[in-house]
CSV table of C-alpha atoms in Angstrom, one decimal:
chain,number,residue,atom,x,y,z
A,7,UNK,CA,14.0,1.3,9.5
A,8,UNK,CA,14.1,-2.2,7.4
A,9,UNK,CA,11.5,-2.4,5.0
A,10,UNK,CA,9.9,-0.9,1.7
A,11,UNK,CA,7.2,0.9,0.5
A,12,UNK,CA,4.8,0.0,-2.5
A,13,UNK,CA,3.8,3.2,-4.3
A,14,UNK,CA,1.6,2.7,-7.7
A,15,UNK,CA,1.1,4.3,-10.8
A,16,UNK,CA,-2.2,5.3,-10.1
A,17,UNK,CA,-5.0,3.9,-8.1
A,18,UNK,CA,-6.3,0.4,-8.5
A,19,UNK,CA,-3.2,-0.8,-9.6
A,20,UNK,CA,-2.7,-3.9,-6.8
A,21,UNK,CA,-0.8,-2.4,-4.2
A,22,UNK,CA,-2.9,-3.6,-1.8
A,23,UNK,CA,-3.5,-7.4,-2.8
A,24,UNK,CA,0.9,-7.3,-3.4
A,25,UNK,CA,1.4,-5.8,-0.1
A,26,UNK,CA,-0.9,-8.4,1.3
A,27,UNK,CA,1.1,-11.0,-0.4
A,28,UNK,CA,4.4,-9.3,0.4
A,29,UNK,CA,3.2,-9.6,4.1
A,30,UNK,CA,2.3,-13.4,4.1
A,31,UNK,CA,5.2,-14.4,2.0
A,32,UNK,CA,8.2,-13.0,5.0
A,33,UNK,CA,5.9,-14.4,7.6
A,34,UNK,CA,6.5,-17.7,6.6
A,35,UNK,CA,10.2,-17.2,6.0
A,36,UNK,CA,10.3,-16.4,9.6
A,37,UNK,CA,10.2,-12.8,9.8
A,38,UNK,CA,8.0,-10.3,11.8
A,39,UNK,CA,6.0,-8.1,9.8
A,40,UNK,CA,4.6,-4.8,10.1
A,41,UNK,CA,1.5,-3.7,7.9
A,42,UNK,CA,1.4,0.0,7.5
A,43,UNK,CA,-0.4,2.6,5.9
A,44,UNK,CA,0.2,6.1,6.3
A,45,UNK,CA,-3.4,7.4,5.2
A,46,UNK,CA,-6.5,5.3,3.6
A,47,UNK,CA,-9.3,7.2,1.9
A,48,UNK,CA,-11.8,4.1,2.0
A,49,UNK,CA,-15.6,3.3,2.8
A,50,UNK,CA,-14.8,-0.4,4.0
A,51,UNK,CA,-13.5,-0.6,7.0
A,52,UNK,CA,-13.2,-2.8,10.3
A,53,UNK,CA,-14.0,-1.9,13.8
A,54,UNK,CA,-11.4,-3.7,16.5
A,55,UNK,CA,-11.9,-5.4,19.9
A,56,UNK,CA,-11.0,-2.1,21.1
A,57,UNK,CA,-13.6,0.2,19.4
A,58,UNK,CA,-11.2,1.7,17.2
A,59,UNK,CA,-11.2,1.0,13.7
A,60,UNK,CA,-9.1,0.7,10.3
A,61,UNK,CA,-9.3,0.2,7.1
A,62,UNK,CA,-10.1,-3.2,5.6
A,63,UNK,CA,-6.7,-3.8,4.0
A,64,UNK,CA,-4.7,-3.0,6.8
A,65,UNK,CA,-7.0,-5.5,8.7
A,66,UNK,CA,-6.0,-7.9,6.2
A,67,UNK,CA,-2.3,-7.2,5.9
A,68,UNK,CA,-2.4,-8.0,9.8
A,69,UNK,CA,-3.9,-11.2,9.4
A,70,UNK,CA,-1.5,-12.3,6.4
A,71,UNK,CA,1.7,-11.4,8.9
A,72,UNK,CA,0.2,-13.5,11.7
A,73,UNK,CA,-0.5,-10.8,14.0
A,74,UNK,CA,-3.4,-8.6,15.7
A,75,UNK,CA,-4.8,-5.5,13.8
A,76,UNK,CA,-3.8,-2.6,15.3
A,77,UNK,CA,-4.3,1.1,15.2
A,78,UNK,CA,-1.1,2.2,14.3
A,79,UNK,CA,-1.5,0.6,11.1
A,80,UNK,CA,-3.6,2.6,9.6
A,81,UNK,CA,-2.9,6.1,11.9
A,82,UNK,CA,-5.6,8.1,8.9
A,83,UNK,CA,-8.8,6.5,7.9
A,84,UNK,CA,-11.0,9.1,5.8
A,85,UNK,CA,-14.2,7.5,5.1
A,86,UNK,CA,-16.6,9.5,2.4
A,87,UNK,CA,-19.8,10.1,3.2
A,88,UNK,CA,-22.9,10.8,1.4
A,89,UNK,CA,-23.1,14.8,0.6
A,90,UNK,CA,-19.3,15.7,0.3
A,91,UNK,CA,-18.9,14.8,4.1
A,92,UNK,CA,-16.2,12.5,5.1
A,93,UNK,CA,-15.7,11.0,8.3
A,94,UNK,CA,-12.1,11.3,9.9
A,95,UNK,CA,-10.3,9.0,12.1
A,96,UNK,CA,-7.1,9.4,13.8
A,97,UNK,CA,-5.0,6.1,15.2
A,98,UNK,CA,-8.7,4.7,14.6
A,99,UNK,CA,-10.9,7.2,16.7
A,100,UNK,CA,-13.4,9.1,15.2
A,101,UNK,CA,-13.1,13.0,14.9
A,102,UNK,CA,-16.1,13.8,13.7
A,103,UNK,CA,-16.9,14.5,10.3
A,104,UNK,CA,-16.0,17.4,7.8
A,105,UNK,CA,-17.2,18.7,4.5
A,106,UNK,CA,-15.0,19.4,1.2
A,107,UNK,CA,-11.9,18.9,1.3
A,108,UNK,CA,-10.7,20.6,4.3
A,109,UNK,CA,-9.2,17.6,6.4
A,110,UNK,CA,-5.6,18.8,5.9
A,111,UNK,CA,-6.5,22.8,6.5
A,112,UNK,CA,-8.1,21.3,9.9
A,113,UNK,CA,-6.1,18.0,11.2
A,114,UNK,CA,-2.5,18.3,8.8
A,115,UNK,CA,-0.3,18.5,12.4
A,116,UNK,CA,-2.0,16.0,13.9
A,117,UNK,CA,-2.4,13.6,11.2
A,118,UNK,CA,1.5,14.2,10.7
A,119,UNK,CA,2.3,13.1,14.2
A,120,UNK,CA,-0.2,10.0,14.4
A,121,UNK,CA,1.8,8.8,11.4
A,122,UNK,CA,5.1,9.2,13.1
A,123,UNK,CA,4.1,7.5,16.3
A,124,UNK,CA,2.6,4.5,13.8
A,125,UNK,CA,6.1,4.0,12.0
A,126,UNK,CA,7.5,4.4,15.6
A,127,UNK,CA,5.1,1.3,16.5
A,128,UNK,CA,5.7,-0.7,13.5
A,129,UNK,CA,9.8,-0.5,13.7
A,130,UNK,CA,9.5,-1.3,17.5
A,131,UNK,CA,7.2,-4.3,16.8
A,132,UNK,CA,8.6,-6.0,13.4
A,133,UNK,CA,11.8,-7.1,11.8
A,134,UNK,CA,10.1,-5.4,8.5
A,135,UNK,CA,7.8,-2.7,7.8
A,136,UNK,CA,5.9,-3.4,4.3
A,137,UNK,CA,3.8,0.3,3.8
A,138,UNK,CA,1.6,0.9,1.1
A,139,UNK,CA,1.2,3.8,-0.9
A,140,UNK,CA,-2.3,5.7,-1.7
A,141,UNK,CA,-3.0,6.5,-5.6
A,142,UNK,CA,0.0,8.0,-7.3
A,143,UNK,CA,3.1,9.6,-5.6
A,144,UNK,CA,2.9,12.4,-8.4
A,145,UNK,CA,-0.6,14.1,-8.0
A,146,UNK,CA,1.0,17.8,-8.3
A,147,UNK,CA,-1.3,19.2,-7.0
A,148,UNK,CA,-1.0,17.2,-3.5
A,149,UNK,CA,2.2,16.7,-3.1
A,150,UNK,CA,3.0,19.9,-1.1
A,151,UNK,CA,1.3,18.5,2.1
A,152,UNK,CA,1.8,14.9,1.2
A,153,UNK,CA,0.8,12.2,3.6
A,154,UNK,CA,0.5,9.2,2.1
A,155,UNK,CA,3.2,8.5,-0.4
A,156,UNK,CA,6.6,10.1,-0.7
A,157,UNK,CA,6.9,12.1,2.6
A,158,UNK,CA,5.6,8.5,4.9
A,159,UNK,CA,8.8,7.3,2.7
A,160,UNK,CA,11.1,9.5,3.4
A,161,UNK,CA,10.1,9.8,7.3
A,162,UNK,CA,10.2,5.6,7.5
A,163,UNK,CA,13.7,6.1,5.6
A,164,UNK,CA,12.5,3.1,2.9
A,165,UNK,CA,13.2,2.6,-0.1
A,166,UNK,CA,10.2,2.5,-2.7
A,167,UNK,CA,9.3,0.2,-5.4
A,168,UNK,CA,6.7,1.6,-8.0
A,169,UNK,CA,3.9,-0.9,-9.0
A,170,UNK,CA,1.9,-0.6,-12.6
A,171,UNK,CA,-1.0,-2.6,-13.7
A,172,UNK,CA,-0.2,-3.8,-17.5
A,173,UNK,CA,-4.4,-4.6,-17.8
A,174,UNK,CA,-5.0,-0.8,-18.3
A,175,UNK,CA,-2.7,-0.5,-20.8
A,176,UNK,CA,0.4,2.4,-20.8
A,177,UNK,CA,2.1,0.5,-18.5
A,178,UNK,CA,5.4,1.7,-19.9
A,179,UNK,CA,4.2,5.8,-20.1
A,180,UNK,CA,2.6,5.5,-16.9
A,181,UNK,CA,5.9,4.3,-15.0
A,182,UNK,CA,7.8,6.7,-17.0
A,183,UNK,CA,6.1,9.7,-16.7
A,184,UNK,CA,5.9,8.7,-12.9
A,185,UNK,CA,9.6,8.8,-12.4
A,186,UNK,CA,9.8,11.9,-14.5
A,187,UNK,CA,7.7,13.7,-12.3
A,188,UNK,CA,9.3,12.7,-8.8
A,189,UNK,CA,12.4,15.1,-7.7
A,190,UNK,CA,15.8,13.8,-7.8
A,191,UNK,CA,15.7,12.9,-4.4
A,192,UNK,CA,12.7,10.8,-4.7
A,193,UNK,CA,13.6,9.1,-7.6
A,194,UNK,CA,16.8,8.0,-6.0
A,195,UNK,CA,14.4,6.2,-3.7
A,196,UNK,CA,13.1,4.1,-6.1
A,197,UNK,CA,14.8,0.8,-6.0
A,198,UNK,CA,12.4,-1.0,-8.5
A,199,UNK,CA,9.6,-1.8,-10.8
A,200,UNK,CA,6.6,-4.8,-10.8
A,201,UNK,CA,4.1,-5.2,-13.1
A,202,UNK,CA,1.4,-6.2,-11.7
A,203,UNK,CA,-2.0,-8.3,-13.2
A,204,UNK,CA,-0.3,-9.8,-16.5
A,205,UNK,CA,-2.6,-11.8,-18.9
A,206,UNK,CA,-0.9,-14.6,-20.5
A,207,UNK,CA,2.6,-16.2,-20.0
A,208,UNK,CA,4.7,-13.7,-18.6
A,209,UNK,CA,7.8,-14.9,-20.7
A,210,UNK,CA,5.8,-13.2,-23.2
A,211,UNK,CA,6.7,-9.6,-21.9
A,212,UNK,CA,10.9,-10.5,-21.9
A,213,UNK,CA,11.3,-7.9,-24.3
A,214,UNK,CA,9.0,-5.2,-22.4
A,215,UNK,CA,11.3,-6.3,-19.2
A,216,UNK,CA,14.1,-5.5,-20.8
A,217,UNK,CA,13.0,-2.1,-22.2
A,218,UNK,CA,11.9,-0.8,-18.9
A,219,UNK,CA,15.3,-1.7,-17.2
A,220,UNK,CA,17.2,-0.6,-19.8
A,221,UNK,CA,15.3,3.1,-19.6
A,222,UNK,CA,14.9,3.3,-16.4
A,223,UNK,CA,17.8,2.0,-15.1
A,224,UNK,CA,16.0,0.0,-12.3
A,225,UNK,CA,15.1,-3.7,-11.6
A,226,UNK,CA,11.7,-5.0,-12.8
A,227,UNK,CA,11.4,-7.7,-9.9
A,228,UNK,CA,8.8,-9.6,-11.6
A,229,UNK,CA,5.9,-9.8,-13.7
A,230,UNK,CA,2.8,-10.7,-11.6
A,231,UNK,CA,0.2,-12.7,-13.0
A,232,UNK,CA,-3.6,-11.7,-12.3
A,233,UNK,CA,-4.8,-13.6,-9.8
A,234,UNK,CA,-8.4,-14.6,-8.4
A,235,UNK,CA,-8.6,-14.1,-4.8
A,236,UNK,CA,-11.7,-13.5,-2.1
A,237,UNK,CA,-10.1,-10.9,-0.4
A,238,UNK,CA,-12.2,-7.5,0.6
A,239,UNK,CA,-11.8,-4.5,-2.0
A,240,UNK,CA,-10.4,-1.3,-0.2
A,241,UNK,CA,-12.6,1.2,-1.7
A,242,UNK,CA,-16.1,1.2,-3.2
A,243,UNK,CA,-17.5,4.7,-3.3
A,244,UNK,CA,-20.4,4.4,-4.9
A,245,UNK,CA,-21.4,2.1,-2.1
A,246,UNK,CA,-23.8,3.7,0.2
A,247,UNK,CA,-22.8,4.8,3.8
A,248,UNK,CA,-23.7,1.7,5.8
A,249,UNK,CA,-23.7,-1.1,3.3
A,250,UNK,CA,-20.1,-2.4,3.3
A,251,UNK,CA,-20.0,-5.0,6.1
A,252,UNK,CA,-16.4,-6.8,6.7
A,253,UNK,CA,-16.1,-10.5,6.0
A,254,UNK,CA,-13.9,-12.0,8.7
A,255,UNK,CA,-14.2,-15.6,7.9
A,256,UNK,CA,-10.5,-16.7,7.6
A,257,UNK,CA,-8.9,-15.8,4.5
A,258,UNK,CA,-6.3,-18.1,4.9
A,259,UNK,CA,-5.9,-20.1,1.7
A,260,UNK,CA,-6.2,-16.8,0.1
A,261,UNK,CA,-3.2,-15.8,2.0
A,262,UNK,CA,-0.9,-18.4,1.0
A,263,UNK,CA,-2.4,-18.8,-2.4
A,264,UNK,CA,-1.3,-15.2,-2.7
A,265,UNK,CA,2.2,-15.5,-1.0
A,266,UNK,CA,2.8,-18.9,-3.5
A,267,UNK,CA,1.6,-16.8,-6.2
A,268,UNK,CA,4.0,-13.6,-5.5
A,269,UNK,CA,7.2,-16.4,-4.8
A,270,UNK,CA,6.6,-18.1,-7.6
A,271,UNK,CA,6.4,-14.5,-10.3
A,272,UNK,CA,9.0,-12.5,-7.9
A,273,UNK,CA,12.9,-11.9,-7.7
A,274,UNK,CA,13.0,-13.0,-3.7
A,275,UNK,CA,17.0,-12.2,-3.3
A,276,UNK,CA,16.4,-8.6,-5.4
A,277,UNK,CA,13.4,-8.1,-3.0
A,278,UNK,CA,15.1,-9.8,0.4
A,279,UNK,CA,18.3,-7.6,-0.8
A,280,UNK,CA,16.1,-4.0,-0.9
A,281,UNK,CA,14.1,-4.8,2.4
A,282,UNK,CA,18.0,-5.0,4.0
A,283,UNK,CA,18.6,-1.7,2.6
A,284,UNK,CA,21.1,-2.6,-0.2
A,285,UNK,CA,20.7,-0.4,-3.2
């Protein structure tokens, strides 16, 4: 399928705020967009017209493209309850809750096929699918039943571009030792680099550009700089069970305030020319 998937360094790194931005931005360059993401692990969440319900940011991703939430967009919602417990929802039904960490010892096949009927939905329904990552594609310890990250890749057919947030600091050993860690195969996916929530004039960080691509032999498609915005975090787990309610006043300003910001600090024909599938 056309499109791309945003994989991060590590968690908290933007993906979702740049996949929002992503989504906005094609919309008004005329194109129909397709939110996705594989599998959320996330206590705010949004429950549809229909009674089914998805994560917030997948809410939100629908919104910025223009287009009804759906289920398919978020085909795993895991929501952590108080106690270890975590409720699980498939293609936004509930299926009850479990304890530990046993969802992929008790729902792996099924969570496997709800994701492959979602990218079946998203490429019937959209000129381009943006999908966004969970955490870090290189949690070894994960990776062998993988659903959110490399495998959704690799069963979309996308290529991936790695996101790291500078304001932590290690930005260059964090996307090094990321690529490191993928296989050959799923570095060859990797089509390019953004740094994400820069502080400062971004002309600043020419020389750090020029390292990366010279080391990694990728594209760094821009240097985002941190941005305010209004938009609903995806996870808060210290939050208690029921206090996270959704704010679905229109977000609109933040929406194009986002997509200006992303045009404005992003190689468009590099990006336009990956989403087509060139390499």
């Amino acid at each position: 399928m056309k499109g791309v998937m945003l994989q991060g360094t590590a968690s908290h790194v933007g993906k979702s705020i740049l996949t929002t931005a992503i989504c906005r931005m094609l919309t008004r360059k005329g194109f129909q967009i397709s939110p996705f993401k594989a599998q959320n692990m996330s206590s705010h969440s949004v429950v549809l017209e229909t009674g089914r319900e998805i994560a917030i940011s997948q809410y939100e991703q629908a919104e910025a493209s223009g287009r009804k939430a759906e289920p398919w967009m978020n085909p795993i919602l895991l929501k952590p309850l108080k106690k270890m417990r975590t409720e699980v929802f498939l293609a936004g039904e509930s299926q009850g809750v479990i304890t530990g960490a046993s969802f992929k010892d008790l729902y792996y096949q099924r969570a496997l096929l709800a994701i492959k009927k979602g990218l079946t939905q998203a490429e019937n329904s959209s000129d381009f699918v943006i999908i966004e990552g969970a955490g870090s594609p290189v949690e070894m310890n994960l990776k062998e039943r993988d659903l959110a990250n490399m495998a959704v890749a690799r069963l979309a057919e996308v290529p991936v571009l790695l996101i790291a947030d500078i304001e932590r600091g290690g930005v260059f050993a964090s996307i090094a030792g990321t690529l490191a860690l993928l296989t050959e195969k799923e570095r060859s996916r990797v089509k390019g680099i953004i740094i994400n929530k820069f502080s400062g004039n971004p002309s600043l960080f020419t020389n750090g550009v020029e390292w990366l691509e010279n080391y990694t032999n990728l594209p760094v498609l821009g240097v985002i700089p941190y941005i305010q915005h209004q938009l609903d975090e995806e996870d808060s787990l210290h939050e208690t069970e029921s206090s996270f309610q959704p704010n679905l006043t229109s977000k609109e300003a933040d929406y194009e305030r986002l997509a200006d910001h992303l045009e404005a600090n992003i190689n468009v024909e590099k990006l336009m020319k990956i989403l087509g599938g060139a390499s």
